mmCIF file of C-alpha atoms in Angstrom:
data_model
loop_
_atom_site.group_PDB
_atom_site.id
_atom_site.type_symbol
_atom_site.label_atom_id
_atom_site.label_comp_id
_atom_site.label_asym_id
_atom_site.label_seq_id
_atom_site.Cartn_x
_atom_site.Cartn_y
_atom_site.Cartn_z
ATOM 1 C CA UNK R 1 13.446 16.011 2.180
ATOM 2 C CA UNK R 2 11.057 18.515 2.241
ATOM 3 C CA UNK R 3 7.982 18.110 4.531
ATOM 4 C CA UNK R 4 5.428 17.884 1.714
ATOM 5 C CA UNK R 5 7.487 14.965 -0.068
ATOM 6 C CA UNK R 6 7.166 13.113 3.425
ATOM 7 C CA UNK R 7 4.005 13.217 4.180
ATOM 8 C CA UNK R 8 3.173 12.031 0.288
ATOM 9 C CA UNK R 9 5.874 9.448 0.812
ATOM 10 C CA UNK R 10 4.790 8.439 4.259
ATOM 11 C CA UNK R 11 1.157 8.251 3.144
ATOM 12 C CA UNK R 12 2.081 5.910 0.049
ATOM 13 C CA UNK R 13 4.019 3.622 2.501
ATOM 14 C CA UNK R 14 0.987 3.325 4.882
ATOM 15 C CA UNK R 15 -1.199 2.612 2.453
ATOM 16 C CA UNK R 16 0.799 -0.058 0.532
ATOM 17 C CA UNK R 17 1.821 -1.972 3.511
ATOM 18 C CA UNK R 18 -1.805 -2.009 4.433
ATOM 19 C CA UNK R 19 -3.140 -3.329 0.923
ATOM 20 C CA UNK R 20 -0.347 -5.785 1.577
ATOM 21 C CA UNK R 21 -1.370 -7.007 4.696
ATOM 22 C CA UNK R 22 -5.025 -7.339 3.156
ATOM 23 C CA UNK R 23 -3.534 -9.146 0.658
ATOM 24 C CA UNK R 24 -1.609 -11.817 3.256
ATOM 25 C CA UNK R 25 -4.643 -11.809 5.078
ATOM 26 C CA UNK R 26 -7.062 -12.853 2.423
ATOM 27 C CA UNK R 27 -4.240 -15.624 1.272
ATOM 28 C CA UNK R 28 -4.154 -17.286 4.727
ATOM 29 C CA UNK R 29 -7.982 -17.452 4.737
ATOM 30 C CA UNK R 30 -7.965 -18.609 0.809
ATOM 31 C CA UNK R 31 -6.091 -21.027 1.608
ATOM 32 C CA UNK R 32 -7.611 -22.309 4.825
ATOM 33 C CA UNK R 33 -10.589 -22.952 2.910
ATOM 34 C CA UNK R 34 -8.985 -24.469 0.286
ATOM 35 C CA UNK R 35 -7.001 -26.637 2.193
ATOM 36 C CA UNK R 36 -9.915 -27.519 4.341
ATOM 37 C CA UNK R 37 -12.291 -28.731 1.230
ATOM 38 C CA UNK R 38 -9.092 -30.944 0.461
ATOM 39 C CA UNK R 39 -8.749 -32.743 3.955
ATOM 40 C CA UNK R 40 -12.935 -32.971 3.569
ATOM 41 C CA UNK R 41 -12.085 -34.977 0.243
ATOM 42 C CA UNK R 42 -9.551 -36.930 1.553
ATOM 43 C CA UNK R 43 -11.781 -38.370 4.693
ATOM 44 C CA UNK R 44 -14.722 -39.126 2.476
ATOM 45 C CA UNK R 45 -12.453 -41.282 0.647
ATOM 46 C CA UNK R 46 -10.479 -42.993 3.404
ATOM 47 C CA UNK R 47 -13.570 -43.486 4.809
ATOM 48 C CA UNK R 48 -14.906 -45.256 1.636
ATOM 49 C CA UNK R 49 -11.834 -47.042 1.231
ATOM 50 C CA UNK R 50 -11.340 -50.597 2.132
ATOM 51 C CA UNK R 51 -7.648 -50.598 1.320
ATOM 52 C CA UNK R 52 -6.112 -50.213 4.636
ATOM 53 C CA UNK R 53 -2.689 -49.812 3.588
ATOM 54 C CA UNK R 54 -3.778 -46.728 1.525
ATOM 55 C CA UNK R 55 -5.378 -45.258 4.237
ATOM 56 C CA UNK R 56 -2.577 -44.663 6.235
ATOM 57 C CA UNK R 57 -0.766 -43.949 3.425
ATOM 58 C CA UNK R 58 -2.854 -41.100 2.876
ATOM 59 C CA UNK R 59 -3.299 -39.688 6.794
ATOM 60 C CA UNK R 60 0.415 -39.581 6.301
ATOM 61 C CA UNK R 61 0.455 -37.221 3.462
ATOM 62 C CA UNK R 62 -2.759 -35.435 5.677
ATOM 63 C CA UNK R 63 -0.407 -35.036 8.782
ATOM 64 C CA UNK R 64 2.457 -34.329 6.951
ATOM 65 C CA UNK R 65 0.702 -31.289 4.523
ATOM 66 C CA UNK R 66 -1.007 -30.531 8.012
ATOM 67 C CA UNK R 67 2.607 -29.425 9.454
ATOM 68 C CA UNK R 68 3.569 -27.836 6.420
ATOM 69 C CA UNK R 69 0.134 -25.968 6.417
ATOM 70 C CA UNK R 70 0.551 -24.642 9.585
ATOM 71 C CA UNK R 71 4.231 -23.344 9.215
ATOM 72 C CA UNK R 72 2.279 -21.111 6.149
ATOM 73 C CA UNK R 73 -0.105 -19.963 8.400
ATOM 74 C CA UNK R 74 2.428 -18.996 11.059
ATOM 75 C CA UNK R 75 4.863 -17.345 8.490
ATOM 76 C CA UNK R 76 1.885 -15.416 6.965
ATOM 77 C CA UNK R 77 0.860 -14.477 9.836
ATOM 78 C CA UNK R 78 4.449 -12.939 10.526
ATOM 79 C CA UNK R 79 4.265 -10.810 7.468
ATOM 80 C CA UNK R 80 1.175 -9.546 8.354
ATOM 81 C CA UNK R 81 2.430 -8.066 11.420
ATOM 82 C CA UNK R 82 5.163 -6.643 9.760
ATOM 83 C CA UNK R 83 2.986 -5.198 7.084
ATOM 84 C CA UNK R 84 0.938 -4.092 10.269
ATOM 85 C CA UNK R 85 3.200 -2.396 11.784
ATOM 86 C CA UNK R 86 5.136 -0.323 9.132
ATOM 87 C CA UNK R 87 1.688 0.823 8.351
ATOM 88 C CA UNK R 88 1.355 1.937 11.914
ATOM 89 C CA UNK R 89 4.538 3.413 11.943
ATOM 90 C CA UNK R 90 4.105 5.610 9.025
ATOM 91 C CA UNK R 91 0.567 6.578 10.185
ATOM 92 C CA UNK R 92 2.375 7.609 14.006
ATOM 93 C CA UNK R 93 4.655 9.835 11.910
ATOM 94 C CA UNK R 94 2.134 11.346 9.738
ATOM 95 C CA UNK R 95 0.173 12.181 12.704
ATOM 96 C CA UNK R 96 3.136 14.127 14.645
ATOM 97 C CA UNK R 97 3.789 15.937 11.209
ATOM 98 C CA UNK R 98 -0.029 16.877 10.551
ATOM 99 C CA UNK R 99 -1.651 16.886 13.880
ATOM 100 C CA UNK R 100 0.638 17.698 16.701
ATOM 101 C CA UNK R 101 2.671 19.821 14.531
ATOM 102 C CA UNK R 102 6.556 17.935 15.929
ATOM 103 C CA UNK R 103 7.983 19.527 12.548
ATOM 104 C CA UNK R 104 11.386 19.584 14.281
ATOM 105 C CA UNK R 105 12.471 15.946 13.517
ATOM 106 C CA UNK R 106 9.190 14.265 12.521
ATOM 107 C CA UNK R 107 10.957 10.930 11.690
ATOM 108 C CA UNK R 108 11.927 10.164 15.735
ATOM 109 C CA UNK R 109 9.162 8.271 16.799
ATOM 110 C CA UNK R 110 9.189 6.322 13.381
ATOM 111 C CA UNK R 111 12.372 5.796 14.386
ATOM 112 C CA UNK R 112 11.411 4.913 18.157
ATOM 113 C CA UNK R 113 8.709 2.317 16.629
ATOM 114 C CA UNK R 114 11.037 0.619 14.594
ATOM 115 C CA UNK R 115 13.973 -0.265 17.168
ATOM 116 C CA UNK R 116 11.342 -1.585 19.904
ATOM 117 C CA UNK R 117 11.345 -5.534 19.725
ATOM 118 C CA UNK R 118 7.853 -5.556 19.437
ATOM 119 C CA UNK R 119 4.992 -7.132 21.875
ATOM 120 C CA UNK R 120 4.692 -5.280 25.072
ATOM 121 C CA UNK R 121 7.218 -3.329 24.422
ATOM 122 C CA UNK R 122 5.596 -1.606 21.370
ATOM 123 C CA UNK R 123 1.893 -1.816 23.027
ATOM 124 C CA UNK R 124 3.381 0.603 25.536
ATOM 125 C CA UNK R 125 5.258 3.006 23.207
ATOM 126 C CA UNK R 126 2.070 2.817 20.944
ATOM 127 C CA UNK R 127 -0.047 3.220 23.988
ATOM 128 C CA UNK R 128 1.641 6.355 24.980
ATOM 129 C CA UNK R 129 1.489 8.383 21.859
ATOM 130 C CA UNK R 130 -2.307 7.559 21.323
ATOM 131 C CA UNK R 131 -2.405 9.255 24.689
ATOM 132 C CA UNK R 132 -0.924 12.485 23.471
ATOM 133 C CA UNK R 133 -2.946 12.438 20.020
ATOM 134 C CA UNK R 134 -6.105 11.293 21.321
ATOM 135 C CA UNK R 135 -6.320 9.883 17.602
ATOM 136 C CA UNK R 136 -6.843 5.978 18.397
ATOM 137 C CA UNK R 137 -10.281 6.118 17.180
ATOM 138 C CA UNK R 138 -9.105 7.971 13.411
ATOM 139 C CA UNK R 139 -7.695 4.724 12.114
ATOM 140 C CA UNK R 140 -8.171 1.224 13.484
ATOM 141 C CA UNK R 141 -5.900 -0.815 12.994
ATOM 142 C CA UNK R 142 -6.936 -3.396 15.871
ATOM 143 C CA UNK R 143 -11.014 -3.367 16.363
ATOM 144 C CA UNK R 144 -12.006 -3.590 20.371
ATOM 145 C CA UNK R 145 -12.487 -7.014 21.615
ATOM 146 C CA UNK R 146 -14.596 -8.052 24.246
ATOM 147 C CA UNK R 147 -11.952 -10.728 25.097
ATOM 148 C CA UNK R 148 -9.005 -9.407 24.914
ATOM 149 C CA UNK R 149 -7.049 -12.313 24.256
ATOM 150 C CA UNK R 150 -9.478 -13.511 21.510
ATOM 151 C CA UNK R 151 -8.199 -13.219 18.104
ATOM 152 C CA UNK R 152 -8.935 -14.408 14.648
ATOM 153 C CA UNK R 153 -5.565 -15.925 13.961
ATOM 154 C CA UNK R 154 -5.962 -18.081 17.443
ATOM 155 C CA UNK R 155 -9.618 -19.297 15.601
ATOM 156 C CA UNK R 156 -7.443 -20.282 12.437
ATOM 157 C CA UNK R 157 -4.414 -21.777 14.272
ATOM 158 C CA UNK R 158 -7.003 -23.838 16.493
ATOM 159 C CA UNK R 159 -8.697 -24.756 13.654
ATOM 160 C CA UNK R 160 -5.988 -26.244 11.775
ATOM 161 C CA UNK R 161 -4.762 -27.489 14.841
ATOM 162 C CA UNK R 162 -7.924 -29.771 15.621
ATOM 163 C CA UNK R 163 -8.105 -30.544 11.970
ATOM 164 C CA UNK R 164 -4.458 -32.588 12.514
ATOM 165 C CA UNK R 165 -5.344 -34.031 15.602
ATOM 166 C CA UNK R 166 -8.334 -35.239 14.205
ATOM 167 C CA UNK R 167 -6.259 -36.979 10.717
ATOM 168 C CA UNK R 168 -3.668 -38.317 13.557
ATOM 169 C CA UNK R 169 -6.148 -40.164 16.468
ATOM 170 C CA UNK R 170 -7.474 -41.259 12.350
ATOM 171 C CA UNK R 171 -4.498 -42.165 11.406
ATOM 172 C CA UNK R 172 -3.719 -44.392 15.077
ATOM 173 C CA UNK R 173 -7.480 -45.898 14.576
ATOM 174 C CA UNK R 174 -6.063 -47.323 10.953
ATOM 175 C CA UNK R 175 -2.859 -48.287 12.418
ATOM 176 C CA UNK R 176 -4.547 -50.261 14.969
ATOM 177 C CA UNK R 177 -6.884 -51.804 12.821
ATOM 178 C CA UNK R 178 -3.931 -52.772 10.330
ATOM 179 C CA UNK R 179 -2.161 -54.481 12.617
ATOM 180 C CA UNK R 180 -5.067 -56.320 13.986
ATOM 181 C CA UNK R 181 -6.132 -57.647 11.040
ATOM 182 C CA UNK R 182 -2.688 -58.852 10.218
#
């Protein structure tokens, strides 16, 4: 393939992956919000409710779409990586091709990126080629944190993650309340 085809080729994949990973990003927050003005409507109504037995019946279905929700969330965020990451890849080739002129076989570190298994691992390999481009700052693809382990997805995981505990000490409040009255 001739090096001009590459680069276009290698540009189109970067920028595709990275629409799609706005794309999976805008669906897991579309759908937290959506989700969350459903569980809102659901608690204003169990709380106005003096039907007991529909109550639980309905912090069941809340628990149970709870779990389901946050297998989504954890599968989207999944693809986003991947998306993520292919961008990164073809933006690691592009810059040996166009910048540090490795015209000799400008498809190894691709290559390199893809076999790593990922998490340190790939921070390392990553880490080391930003060293020899001094290009980290041309594209972002993760901002600078003050806290490094502070992350968006751990905000939306928590979030969900309070919202079910919150339906399930509900749900054991009803329960309790059932069977006392019975």
């Amino acid at each position: 393939m001739p090096e001009t085809d590459l680069v276009s080729f290698l540009s189109d994949c970067m920028k595709e992956n990275l629409n799609h990973a706005r794309h999976v990003e805008n669906e897991i927050h579309s759908f937290t919000g959506v989700y969350m003005a459903v569980v809102a409507g659901l608690l204003a109504f169990n709380f106005s409710n003096s039907d007991t037995g529909m109550t639980i019946a309905l912090y069941v279905i809340q628990l149970i779409a709870g779990g389901i929700a946050l297998g989504l969330i954890h599968r989207w965020y999944g693809v986003f990586d991947n998306h993520s990451n292919a961008a990164q890849n073809a933006y690691y080739t592009l810059v040996d091709i166009n910048v540090n002129g490795k015209n000799r076989n400008p498809l190894q570190r691709m290559r390199e990126l893809q076999k790593c298994s990922g998490g340190d691992e790939r921070k390392a390999l990553i880490s080391g080629y930003t060293k020899d481009d001094d290009l980290k700052t041309m594209y972002l693809f993760s901002h600078p944190r003050k806290v490094k382990w502070l992350r968006t997805r751990w905000f939306i995981y928590g979030f969900h993650l309070s919202v079910l505990i919150v339906v399930f000490v509900l749900f054991i409040h009803a329960v309790y309340i059932y069977l006392l009255a019975g």
